[in-house]
Each structure stands twice: as C-alpha cells, then as structure tokens.
Coordinates of C-alpha atoms in Angstrom, one line a residue:
M1 CA 42.5 1.6 3.1
V2 CA 40.9 0.8 6.6
T3 CA 40.9 3.5 8.8
T4 CA 40.8 3.3 13.0
A5 CA 37.3 3.8 12.7
T6 CA 36.3 1.2 10.6
A7 CA 39.0 -1.3 12.0
M8 CA 37.0 -0.5 15.7
A9 CA 33.7 -1.1 13.7
I10 CA 34.8 -4.8 12.4
T11 CA 36.0 -5.7 15.8
T12 CA 32.6 -4.6 17.4
R13 CA 30.6 -6.8 15.3
M14 CA 32.6 -9.8 15.5
V15 CA 32.7 -9.3 19.4
T16 CA 28.8 -8.9 19.5
T17 CA 27.8 -11.9 17.0
T18 CA 30.2 -14.7 17.9
A19 CA 31.2 -14.0 22.0
E20 CA 29.7 -16.7 23.8
P21 CA 28.4 -15.5 27.6
V22 CA 31.2 -15.7 29.8
A23 CA 31.0 -18.4 32.4
T24 CA 31.1 -16.1 35.9
G25 CA 30.7 -19.1 38.0
L26 CA 33.6 -20.7 36.5
L27 CA 35.9 -16.9 36.9
H28 CA 34.8 -17.3 40.6
T29 CA 36.1 -20.6 40.8
L30 CA 39.7 -19.7 39.6
W31 CA 39.7 -16.7 42.0
L32 CA 39.1 -19.2 45.1
A33 CA 41.4 -21.5 43.7
S34 CA 44.1 -18.8 43.3
P35 CA 47.3 -19.1 45.5
A36 CA 47.3 -15.2 45.6
L37 CA 44.2 -15.7 47.6
P38 CA 45.1 -14.1 51.4
V39 CA 44.0 -16.9 53.6
G40 CA 47.7 -18.1 54.3
G41 CA 47.6 -21.8 52.2
F42 CA 51.1 -21.6 51.6
S43 CA 52.2 -21.4 54.9
Y44 CA 51.0 -25.1 55.5
S45 CA 52.6 -28.1 54.7
E46 CA 50.0 -30.2 56.6
G47 CA 52.5 -33.0 58.0
L48 CA 54.5 -33.2 54.5
E49 CA 57.8 -31.2 56.4
A50 CA 57.3 -33.5 59.3
A51 CA 57.5 -36.8 56.8
V52 CA 60.5 -35.2 54.9
D53 CA 62.2 -34.7 58.4
A54 CA 61.6 -38.4 58.9
G55 CA 62.5 -39.7 55.6
L56 CA 59.4 -40.9 54.5
V57 CA 59.2 -38.2 51.7
R58 CA 62.7 -38.3 50.2
D59 CA 62.3 -37.3 46.4
E60 CA 60.2 -36.6 43.2
A61 CA 58.5 -40.2 43.8
S62 CA 57.4 -40.3 47.0
A63 CA 56.4 -36.4 47.3
A64 CA 54.0 -37.4 44.6
A65 CA 52.8 -40.8 46.4
W66 CA 52.3 -38.9 49.5
L67 CA 50.1 -36.3 48.4
V68 CA 48.4 -38.6 45.8
D69 CA 47.3 -40.7 48.7
Q70 CA 46.5 -37.6 51.1
L71 CA 44.2 -36.1 48.4
H72 CA 41.9 -39.7 48.1
L73 CA 42.6 -41.0 52.0
S74 CA 42.1 -37.4 53.8
L75 CA 41.0 -34.6 51.7
A76 CA 38.4 -36.2 49.7
R77 CA 36.9 -38.1 52.8
S78 CA 37.3 -34.6 54.8
D79 CA 37.1 -31.7 54.1
L80 CA 36.3 -31.9 50.8
A81 CA 33.4 -34.1 51.7
V82 CA 32.1 -31.1 54.3
V83 CA 32.4 -28.4 51.0
A84 CA 30.3 -30.6 49.2
Q85 CA 27.6 -30.4 51.8
A86 CA 28.4 -26.9 53.0
I87 CA 27.7 -25.0 49.7
P88 CA 24.0 -26.7 49.5
A89 CA 23.5 -25.5 53.0
W90 CA 24.6 -21.9 52.9
R91 CA 22.6 -22.0 49.3
A92 CA 19.5 -23.1 51.3
D93 CA 20.3 -20.7 54.0
D94 CA 20.2 -23.5 56.0
L95 CA 22.1 -22.3 59.2
S96 CA 21.6 -24.8 61.7
R97 CA 23.1 -27.4 58.7
V98 CA 26.0 -25.0 58.5
R99 CA 27.4 -24.6 62.0
S100 CA 26.9 -28.2 62.4
L101 CA 29.1 -28.8 59.7
N102 CA 31.6 -26.1 61.1
Q103 CA 31.8 -28.1 64.5
W104 CA 32.4 -31.4 62.7
V105 CA 35.7 -29.8 61.3
L106 CA 36.6 -28.2 64.7
T107 CA 36.2 -31.5 66.4
T108 CA 37.8 -33.5 64.2
R109 CA 41.0 -31.7 63.9
E110 CA 43.7 -34.6 65.3
T111 CA 46.4 -32.1 66.4
Q112 CA 46.9 -28.8 67.9
E113 CA 48.3 -27.6 64.3
F114 CA 45.6 -28.8 62.1
R115 CA 43.2 -26.8 64.5
L116 CA 45.4 -23.6 64.3
Q117 CA 45.3 -24.1 60.1
T118 CA 41.7 -24.3 59.9
E119 CA 40.9 -21.7 62.6
Q120 CA 43.5 -19.4 61.0
M121 CA 42.6 -20.1 56.8
G122 CA 39.1 -19.4 58.2
R123 CA 39.5 -16.4 59.9
S124 CA 41.8 -14.9 57.1
L125 CA 39.0 -15.6 54.4
L126 CA 36.0 -13.7 56.6
A127 CA 38.6 -10.6 56.5
W128 CA 39.0 -11.2 53.0
A129 CA 35.1 -11.5 52.3
Q130 CA 34.9 -7.9 54.6
S131 CA 38.1 -6.1 52.5
L132 CA 35.9 -6.6 49.4
G133 CA 33.5 -4.8 50.5
D134 CA 30.4 -4.3 48.4
L135 CA 32.1 -6.8 45.8
G136 CA 32.1 -9.6 48.1
G137 CA 28.8 -10.7 46.9
G138 CA 27.0 -10.9 50.4
V139 CA 29.8 -13.8 51.8
L140 CA 30.7 -11.5 54.9
Q141 CA 26.8 -11.4 55.7
R142 CA 26.4 -15.0 55.2
L143 CA 29.3 -15.6 57.4
Q144 CA 28.2 -12.9 60.1
A145 CA 24.6 -14.1 60.5
A146 CA 26.0 -17.9 60.9
D147 CA 28.2 -16.7 63.6
L148 CA 30.3 -19.4 63.8
Q149 CA 32.9 -19.5 66.4
P150 CA 35.4 -19.7 65.2
P151 CA 34.7 -20.2 61.2
A152 CA 36.4 -23.4 60.1
Y153 CA 38.2 -22.8 56.5
P154 CA 36.1 -25.6 54.7
V155 CA 32.7 -23.8 55.5
A156 CA 34.2 -20.5 55.1
M157 CA 35.2 -21.6 52.0
A158 CA 32.0 -23.1 50.7
C159 CA 30.0 -20.0 51.9
A160 CA 32.3 -17.9 49.3
A161 CA 31.3 -20.4 46.5
A162 CA 28.1 -20.9 47.2
A163 CA 28.1 -17.2 45.9
S164 CA 29.7 -18.1 43.0
G165 CA 26.7 -19.7 41.6
A166 CA 29.5 -22.1 40.0
P167 CA 28.0 -26.0 39.6
L168 CA 29.0 -28.1 43.1
A169 CA 31.0 -30.3 41.4
D170 CA 33.3 -27.1 39.9
S171 CA 33.5 -25.5 43.2
L172 CA 34.9 -29.1 44.7
A173 CA 37.3 -29.0 42.1
G174 CA 38.5 -25.3 42.6
F175 CA 38.7 -26.1 46.2
A176 CA 40.8 -29.5 45.4
F177 CA 42.8 -28.0 42.9
G178 CA 43.7 -24.8 45.3
W179 CA 44.8 -27.6 48.0
A180 CA 47.1 -29.4 45.4
E181 CA 49.1 -26.3 44.2
N182 CA 49.8 -25.1 48.0
M183 CA 51.2 -28.7 49.1
V184 CA 52.7 -29.2 45.6
Q185 CA 54.7 -25.7 46.6
A186 CA 55.5 -27.5 50.2
A187 CA 56.7 -30.3 48.8
I188 CA 59.1 -28.3 46.2
K189 CA 60.7 -26.1 49.2
S190 CA 61.1 -28.7 52.1
V191 CA 62.1 -31.8 50.3
P192 CA 63.6 -29.8 47.8
L193 CA 62.7 -30.5 44.2
G194 CA 62.7 -28.4 41.0
Q195 CA 59.8 -26.2 39.6
S196 CA 59.5 -29.2 37.0
A197 CA 59.0 -31.9 39.1
G198 CA 56.4 -29.7 40.6
Q199 CA 54.7 -29.4 37.4
R200 CA 54.5 -33.2 37.2
M201 CA 53.7 -34.0 40.9
L202 CA 50.8 -30.8 39.9
A203 CA 49.6 -33.0 36.8
Q204 CA 49.4 -36.6 39.0
L205 CA 47.1 -34.8 41.2
V206 CA 45.1 -33.2 38.9
R207 CA 44.3 -36.5 37.3
G208 CA 43.3 -37.5 40.6
I209 CA 41.0 -34.7 41.8
P210 CA 38.0 -36.0 39.5
A211 CA 37.8 -39.2 41.4
A212 CA 38.5 -37.5 44.8
V213 CA 35.1 -34.8 43.8
H214 CA 33.2 -38.0 43.0
H215 CA 34.2 -39.8 46.2
A216 CA 33.3 -36.9 48.2
L217 CA 29.8 -36.2 46.9
S218 CA 29.0 -40.1 47.2
L219 CA 29.6 -39.7 50.8
G220 CA 26.4 -38.8 53.6
D221 CA 27.1 -37.9 57.4
D222 CA 28.0 -41.1 58.8
E223 CA 30.4 -41.8 55.9
R224 CA 32.4 -38.5 56.4
Q225 CA 35.7 -39.3 58.4
A226 CA 38.8 -37.6 59.7
F227 CA 41.3 -40.8 60.7
T228 CA 44.5 -39.9 59.2
P229 CA 46.9 -41.6 62.2
M230 CA 50.4 -41.1 60.1
L231 CA 49.2 -37.3 59.6
A232 CA 48.3 -37.1 63.2
I233 CA 51.9 -38.0 64.5
L234 CA 53.9 -36.4 62.3
S235 CA 51.9 -33.4 62.9
A236 CA 52.3 -33.5 66.5
R237 CA 55.9 -34.6 65.9
H238 CA 56.0 -30.9 63.8
E239 CA 54.7 -28.9 66.6
A240 CA 58.4 -29.8 68.1
Q241 CA 60.2 -30.0 65.4
Y242 CA 64.0 -28.3 65.6
S243 CA 64.0 -26.6 62.5
R244 CA 60.8 -26.1 60.5
L245 CA 60.0 -23.9 57.1
F246 CA 56.2 -24.1 57.7
R247 CA 53.2 -23.7 60.3
S248 CA 51.9 -27.3 60.1

C-alpha cells in the first residue's frame, strides 16, 4: 500500500530529477501579450471600425486580409520596428536613444486618434508598472528616469520587455501577438463575426508574425516608416463617425 507520504516523496524525486528550468523570459512575454494587461488595447480598432462603416471590410475574408496587410505594411514597419530598437536601448541604459525613438512615435502618428491611443496606452503601462511596486522588476524606475513626455506605448512596452530578459525576437513576437488578439476581437465586434471566424483570422496572423518580426528586425532608422494613407483617412473619418464602438 502506498501511503500519502510515500507518494509525495516519489513526486518530489520526479520533479527534482526530470524538471527543466522554467523560461521566465517566456512567462513574462506571455504576461505582456495577455489581453488582461490593463493598457486598454481592447478599446481601439485602429481604423478597422471605420473600414467596416465604409464597406471596405464586410466579412471574414475581407477582415482577415485587412489585418494581415496591416500587420505587414503598418505594424512591422513602424511600431514593431521601434520595439526592436528600443529594447536594446533600454538594456544598454541609452536614454537618449529611448527618447529619440519615443519622439519618433509621437511625431509620426497620422491622426489625432492614433496619437491619443499611443499616449493613453503608454500612460496605462506606466500606471501598471507603478501598481506592481517591487514586483515590477524596475520597469517603473526606468520609465521615470527616461522622463518621456508622454511615454509612447511601443517604447513603454519595450521597457517592460527589456526587463523580462526574453530574447529580442520572442519579445517582438509577443508584442505582435498581443496586437493581433486585440484586432481580431475588434473585427469580431465590428463586422460582426463569430468566435470560430476569429480563431481562423488569428491563425492567419500567427502564421504571418514571424515574417513581420524578421522584417522589423532588419529595419534601420532611415527605413522605419509610418505611412498608411488609407488608415489615416479612415481614422480621421472615424473621429466624426456617427455611431462607433471603439475609440479609434
């Protein structure tokens, strides 16, 4: 007969001898990519709601195509590229470089909506770091030392990712996946679509994220860009849209 004490001893030996080290960087990446992170990303559609109103997005296929294009033509060349450059800057304590990247993000937002989004989410990430206290791994102190006025979301998120110790490419994949989840949820609500359609769209975005990350990592300062005329026009229209669910 196996007693409780014997079973516990066997379990302890199995854990001690077979368990591999837990990748804490991976856990932090999952944490930062979680929709539960209180930065308000779920409240933005980034022009998608206006595209639905204009009839440019009307079903699962057109919504998936729209988001895949946005991943490669907008996110990879702009915010994802900023994160790729900001993480090493944070790790090197190069605050001049951090401030330069932050100013680039603020300057290149093409509409008031997009500017307010990056400011609000940046400030929310700062508040999140403050709420963690000693559990925040020094993120709050780094953001305060940089004195970003205000912190743009990609740069603030890069600070949190830098503190995680995760590999650079993994951190970028986590950032892109968090964006993809929010945008799929926006499509589900605004088109509208069902959860199964949302999962198929997310699968397409997941398939495209590695290439987007590779592209972002390859871009230098002169190649990074934020030029999406159709998104800018739709965002400007959305500011005065009669009925809307999202803040952008």
